[in-house]
mmCIF file of C-alpha atoms in Angstrom:
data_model
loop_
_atom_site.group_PDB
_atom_site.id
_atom_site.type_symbol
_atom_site.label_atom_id
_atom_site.label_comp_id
_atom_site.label_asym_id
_atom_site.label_seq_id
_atom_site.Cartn_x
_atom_site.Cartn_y
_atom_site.Cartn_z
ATOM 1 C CA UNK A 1 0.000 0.000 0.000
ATOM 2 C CA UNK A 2 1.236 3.777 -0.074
ATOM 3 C CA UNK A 3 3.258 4.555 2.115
ATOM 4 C CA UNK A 4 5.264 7.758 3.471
ATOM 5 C CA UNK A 5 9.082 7.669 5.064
ATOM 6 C CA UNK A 6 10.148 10.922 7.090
ATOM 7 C CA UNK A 7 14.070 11.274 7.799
ATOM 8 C CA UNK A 8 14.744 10.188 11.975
ATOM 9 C CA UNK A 9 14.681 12.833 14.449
ATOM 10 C CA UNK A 10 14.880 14.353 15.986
ATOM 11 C CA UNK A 11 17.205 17.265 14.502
ATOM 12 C CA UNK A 12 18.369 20.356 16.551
ATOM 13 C CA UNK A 13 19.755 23.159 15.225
ATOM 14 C CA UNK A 14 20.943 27.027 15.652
ATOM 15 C CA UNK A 15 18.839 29.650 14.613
ATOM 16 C CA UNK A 16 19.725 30.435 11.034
ATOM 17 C CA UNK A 17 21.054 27.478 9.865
ATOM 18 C CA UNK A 18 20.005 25.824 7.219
ATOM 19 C CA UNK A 19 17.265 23.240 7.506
ATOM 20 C CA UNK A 20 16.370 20.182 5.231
ATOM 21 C CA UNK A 21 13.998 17.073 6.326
ATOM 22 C CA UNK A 22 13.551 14.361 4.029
ATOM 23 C CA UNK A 23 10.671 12.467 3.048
ATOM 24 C CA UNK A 24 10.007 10.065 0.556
ATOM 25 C CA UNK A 25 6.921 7.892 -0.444
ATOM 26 C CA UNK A 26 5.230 5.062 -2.358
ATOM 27 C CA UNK A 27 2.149 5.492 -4.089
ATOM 28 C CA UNK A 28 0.169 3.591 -7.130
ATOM 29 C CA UNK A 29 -0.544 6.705 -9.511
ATOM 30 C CA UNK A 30 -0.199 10.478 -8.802
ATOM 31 C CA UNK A 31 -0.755 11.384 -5.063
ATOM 32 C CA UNK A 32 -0.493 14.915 -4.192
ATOM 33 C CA UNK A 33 1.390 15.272 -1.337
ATOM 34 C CA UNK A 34 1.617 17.574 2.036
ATOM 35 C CA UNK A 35 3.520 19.336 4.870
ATOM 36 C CA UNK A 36 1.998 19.665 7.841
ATOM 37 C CA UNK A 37 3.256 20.856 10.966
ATOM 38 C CA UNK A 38 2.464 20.399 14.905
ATOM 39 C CA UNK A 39 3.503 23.159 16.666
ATOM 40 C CA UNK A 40 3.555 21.986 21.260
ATOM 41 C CA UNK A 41 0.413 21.730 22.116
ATOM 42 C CA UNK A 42 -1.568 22.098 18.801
ATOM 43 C CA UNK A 43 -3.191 20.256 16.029
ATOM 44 C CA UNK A 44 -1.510 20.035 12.983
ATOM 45 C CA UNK A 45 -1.620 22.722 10.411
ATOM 46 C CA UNK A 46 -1.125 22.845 6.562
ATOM 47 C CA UNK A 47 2.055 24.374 5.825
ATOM 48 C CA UNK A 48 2.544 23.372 1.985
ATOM 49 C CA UNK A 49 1.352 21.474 -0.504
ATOM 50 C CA UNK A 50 2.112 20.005 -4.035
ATOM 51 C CA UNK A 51 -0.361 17.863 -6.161
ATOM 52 C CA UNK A 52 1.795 17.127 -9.135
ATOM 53 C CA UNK A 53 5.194 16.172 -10.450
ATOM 54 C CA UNK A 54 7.604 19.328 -10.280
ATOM 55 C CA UNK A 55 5.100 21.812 -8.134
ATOM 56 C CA UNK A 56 6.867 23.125 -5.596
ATOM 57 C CA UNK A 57 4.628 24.585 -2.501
ATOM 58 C CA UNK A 58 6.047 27.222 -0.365
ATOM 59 C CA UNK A 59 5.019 29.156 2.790
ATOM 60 C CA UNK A 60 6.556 31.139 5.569
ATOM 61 C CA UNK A 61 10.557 30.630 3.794
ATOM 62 C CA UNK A 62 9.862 26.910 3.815
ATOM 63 C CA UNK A 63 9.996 24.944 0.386
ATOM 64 C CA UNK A 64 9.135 21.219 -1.353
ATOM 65 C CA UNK A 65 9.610 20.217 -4.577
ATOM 66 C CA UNK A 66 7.466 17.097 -5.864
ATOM 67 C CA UNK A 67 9.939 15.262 -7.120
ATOM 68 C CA UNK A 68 8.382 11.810 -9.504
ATOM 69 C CA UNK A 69 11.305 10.792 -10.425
ATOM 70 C CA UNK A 70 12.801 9.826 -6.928
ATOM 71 C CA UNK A 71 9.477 9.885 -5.382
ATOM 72 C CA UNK A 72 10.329 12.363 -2.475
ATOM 73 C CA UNK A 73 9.120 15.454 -1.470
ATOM 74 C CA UNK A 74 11.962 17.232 0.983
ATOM 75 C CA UNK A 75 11.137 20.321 3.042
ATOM 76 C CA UNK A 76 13.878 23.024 3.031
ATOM 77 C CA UNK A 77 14.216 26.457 5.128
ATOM 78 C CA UNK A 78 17.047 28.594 4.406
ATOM 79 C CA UNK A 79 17.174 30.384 7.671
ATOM 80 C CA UNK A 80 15.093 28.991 10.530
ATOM 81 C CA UNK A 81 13.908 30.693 13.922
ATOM 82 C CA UNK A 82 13.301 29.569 17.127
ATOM 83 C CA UNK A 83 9.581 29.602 16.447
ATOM 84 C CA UNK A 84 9.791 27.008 13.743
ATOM 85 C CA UNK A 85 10.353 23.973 16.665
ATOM 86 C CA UNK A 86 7.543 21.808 16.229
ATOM 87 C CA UNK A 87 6.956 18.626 14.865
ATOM 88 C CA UNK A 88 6.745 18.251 10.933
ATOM 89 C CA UNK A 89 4.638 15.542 8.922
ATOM 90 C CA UNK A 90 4.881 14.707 5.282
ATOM 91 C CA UNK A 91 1.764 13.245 3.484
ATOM 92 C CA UNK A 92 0.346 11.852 0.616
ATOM 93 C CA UNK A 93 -3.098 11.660 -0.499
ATOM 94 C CA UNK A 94 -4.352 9.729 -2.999
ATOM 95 C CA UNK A 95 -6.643 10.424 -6.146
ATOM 96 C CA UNK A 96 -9.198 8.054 -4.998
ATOM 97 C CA UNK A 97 -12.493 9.209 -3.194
ATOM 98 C CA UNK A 98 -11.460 7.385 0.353
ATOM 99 C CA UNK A 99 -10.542 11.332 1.682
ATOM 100 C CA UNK A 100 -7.480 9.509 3.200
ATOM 101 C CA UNK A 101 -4.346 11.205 3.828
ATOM 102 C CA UNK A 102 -1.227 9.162 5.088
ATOM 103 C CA UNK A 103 0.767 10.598 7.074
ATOM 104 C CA UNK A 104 5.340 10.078 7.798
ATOM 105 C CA UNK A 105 6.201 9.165 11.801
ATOM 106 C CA UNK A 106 6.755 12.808 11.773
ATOM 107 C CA UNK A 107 10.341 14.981 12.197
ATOM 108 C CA UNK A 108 10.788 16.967 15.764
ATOM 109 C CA UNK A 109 12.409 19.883 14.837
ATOM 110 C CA UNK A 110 14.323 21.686 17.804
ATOM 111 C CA UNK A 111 15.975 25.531 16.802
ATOM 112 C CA UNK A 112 18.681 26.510 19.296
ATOM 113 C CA UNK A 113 19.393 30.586 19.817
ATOM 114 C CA UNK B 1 -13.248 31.830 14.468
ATOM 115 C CA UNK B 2 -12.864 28.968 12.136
ATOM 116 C CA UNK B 3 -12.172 25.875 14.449
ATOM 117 C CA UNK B 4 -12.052 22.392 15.124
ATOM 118 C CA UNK B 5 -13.286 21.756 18.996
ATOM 119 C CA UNK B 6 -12.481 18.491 20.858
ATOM 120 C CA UNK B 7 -13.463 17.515 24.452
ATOM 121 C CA UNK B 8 -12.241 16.424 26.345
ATOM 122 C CA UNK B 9 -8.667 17.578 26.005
ATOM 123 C CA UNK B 10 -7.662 14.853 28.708
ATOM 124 C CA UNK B 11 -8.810 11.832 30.078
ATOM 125 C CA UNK B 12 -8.080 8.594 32.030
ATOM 126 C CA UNK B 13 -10.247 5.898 31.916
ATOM 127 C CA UNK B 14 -10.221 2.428 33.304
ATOM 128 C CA UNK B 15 -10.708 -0.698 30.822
ATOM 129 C CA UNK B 16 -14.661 -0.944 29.747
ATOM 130 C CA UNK B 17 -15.873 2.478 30.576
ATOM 131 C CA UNK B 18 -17.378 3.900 27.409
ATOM 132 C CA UNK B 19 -16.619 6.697 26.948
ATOM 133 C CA UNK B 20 -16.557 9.604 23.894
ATOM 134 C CA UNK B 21 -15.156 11.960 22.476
ATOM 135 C CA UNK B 22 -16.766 14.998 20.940
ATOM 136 C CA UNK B 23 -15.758 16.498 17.531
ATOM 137 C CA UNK B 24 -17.592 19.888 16.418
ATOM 138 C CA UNK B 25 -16.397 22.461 13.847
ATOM 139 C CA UNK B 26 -18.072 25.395 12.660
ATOM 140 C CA UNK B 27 -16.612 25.796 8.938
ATOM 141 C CA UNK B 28 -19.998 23.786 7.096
ATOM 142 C CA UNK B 29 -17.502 21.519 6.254
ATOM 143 C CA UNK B 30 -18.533 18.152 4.812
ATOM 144 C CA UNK B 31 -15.482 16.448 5.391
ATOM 145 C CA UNK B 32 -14.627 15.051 8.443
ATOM 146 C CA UNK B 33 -12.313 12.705 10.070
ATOM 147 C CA UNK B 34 -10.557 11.063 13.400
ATOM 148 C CA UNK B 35 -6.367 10.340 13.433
ATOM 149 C CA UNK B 36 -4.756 8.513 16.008
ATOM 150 C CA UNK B 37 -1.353 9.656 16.534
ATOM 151 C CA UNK B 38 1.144 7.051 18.329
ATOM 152 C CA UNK B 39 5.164 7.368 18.678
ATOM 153 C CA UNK B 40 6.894 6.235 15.583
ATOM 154 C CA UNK B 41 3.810 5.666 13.398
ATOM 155 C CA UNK B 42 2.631 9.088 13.172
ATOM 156 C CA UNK B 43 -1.173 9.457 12.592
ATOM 157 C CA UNK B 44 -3.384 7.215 11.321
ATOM 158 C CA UNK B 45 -6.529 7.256 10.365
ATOM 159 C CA UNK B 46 -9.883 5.661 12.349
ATOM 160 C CA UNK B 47 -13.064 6.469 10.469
ATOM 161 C CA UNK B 48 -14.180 9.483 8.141
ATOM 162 C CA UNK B 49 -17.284 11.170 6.827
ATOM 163 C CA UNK B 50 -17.732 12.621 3.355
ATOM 164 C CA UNK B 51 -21.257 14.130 4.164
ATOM 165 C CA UNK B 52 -24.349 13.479 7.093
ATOM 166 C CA UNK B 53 -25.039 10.064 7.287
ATOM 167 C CA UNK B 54 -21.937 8.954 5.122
ATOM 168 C CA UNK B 55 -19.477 7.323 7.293
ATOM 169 C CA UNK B 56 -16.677 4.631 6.248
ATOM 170 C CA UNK B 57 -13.727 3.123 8.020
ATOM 171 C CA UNK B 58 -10.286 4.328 8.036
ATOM 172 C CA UNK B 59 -6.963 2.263 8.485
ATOM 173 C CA UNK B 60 -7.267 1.501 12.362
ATOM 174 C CA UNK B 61 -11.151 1.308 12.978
ATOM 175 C CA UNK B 62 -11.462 -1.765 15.384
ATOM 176 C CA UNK B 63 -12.724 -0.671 18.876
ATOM 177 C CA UNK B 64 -14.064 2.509 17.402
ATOM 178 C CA UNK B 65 -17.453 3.899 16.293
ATOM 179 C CA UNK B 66 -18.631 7.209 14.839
ATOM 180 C CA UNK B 67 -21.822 8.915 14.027
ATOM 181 C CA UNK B 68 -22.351 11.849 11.466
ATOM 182 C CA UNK B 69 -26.351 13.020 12.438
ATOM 183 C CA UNK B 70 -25.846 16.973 11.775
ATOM 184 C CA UNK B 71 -22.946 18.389 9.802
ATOM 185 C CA UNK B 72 -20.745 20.085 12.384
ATOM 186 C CA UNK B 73 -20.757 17.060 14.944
ATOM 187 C CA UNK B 74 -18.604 13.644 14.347
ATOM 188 C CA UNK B 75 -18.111 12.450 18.043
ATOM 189 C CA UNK B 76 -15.975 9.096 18.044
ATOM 190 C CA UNK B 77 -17.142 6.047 20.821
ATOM 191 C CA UNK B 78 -15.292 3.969 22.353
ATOM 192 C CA UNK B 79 -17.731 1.280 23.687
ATOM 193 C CA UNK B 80 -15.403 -1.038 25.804
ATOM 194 C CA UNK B 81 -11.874 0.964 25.557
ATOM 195 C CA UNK B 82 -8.921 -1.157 26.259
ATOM 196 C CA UNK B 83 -5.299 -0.318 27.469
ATOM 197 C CA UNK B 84 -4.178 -0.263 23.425
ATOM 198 C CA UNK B 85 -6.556 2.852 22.832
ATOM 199 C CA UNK B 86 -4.381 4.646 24.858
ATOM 200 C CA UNK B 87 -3.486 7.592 22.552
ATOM 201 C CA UNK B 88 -3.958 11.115 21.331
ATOM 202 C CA UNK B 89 -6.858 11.696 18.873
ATOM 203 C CA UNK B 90 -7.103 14.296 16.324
ATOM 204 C CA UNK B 91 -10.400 15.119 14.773
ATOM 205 C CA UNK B 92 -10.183 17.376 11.301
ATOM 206 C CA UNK B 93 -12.174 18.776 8.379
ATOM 207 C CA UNK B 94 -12.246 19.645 5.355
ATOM 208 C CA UNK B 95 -14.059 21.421 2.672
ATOM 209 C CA UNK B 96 -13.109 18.183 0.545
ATOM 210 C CA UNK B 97 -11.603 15.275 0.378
ATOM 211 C CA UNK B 98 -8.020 15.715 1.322
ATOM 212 C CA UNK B 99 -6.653 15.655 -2.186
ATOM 213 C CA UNK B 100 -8.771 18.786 -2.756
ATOM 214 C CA UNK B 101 -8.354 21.004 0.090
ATOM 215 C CA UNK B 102 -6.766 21.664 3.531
ATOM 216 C CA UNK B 103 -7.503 19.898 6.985
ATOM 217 C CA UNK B 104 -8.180 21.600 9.559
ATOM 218 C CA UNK B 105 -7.586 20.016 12.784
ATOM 219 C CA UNK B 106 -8.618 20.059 16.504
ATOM 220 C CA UNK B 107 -6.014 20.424 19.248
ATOM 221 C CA UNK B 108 -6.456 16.857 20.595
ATOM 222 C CA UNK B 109 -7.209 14.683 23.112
ATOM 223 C CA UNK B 110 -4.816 12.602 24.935
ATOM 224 C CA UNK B 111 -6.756 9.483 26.533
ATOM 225 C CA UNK B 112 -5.321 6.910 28.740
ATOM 226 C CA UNK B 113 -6.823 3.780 29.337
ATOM 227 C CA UNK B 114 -5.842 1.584 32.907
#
């Protein structure tokens, strides 16, 4: 079945650095495919999406490119803050009418000042 | 304000209480939907609801029910809860189907079972 695989975490860094988390994933067809993120505390929130080969979705400085060729879907930051700790999911969904989205174990993401 | 609202936020339970959990969100979404999030598998899905009425399993339904009678409401039961139910829920909804539009999800509930 489809399936989504999120890079271990969890990954600390210093404010400003540069911050990549990969994901990759399995589908049958042409799933369109999601960041969410869980900030302490809180329910998940869209951050990007994609929903086909080469879109890239961006919002607040953070990036993904839907890559079909090696089936991944990586979410870059060229600067990050403090504020962006929080817990980051990558999903698919599929074009079927299930309204199923599957979600990565999910990234902790810890920014040092 | 647009929101997802789940109660309770917290909750221990002992093995066999029934107990449930109430879903409401004031958007006129359709779409609705309950995640179980556990360390390491991330969330997964329990039931959904494309419209009133409409209600179909997700990945992880066993132990679970759900009712859809008005539009903003999609509480989830748990009849006879057991010590592997322990777990945070997310309810969410949508204006679609995921594939068409955004979730919007509640802050959780975190329910332990003894």
């Amino acid at each position: 079945g489809d399936s989504v695989t999120q890079m271990e975490g969890p990954v600390t860094l210093s404010e400003e650095a540069f911050l990549t988390i990969n994901c990759t994933y399995t589908a049958t067809g042409y799933p369109s495919l999601f960041w969410y993120v869980q900030y302490p505390g809180e329910g998940l929130q869209l951050l990007l999406k994609a929903t086909k080969a080469d879109d890239k979705g961006s919002n607040k400085g953070f990036e993904a490119t839907y890559r079909k060729e090696t089936t991944s879907f990586h979410l870059e930051k060229g600067s990050v803050q403090v504020s962006d700790s929080a817990v980051y999911f990558c999903a698919l969904s599929d074009r079927s009418n299930t309204g199923k989205l599957i979600f990565g174990q999910g990234t902790t993401l810890q920014v040092k000042p | 304000e647009a929101q997802v609202t789940q109660n309770p936020r917290y909750l221990i339970t002992v093995t066999g209480k029934k107990l449930t959990v109430t879903c409401s969100q004031n958007m006129n979404h359709e779409y609705m939907s309950w995640y179980r999030q556990d360390p390491g598998l991330g969330l997964r899905q329990i039931y959904y609801s494309m419209n009133v009425e409409v209600t179909d399993k997700g990945d992880v339904p066993e132990g679970y029910k759900v009712s859809r009678k008005e539009k903003r409401n999609f509480p989830l039961i748990l009849e006879s809860p057991s010590p592997n139910q322990t777990s945070l829920y997310f309810c969410a909804s949508g204006p679609g189907t995921p594939n068409t539009g955004e979730l919007f999800f509640g802050e959780g509930s975190r329910l332990t079972v003894l």
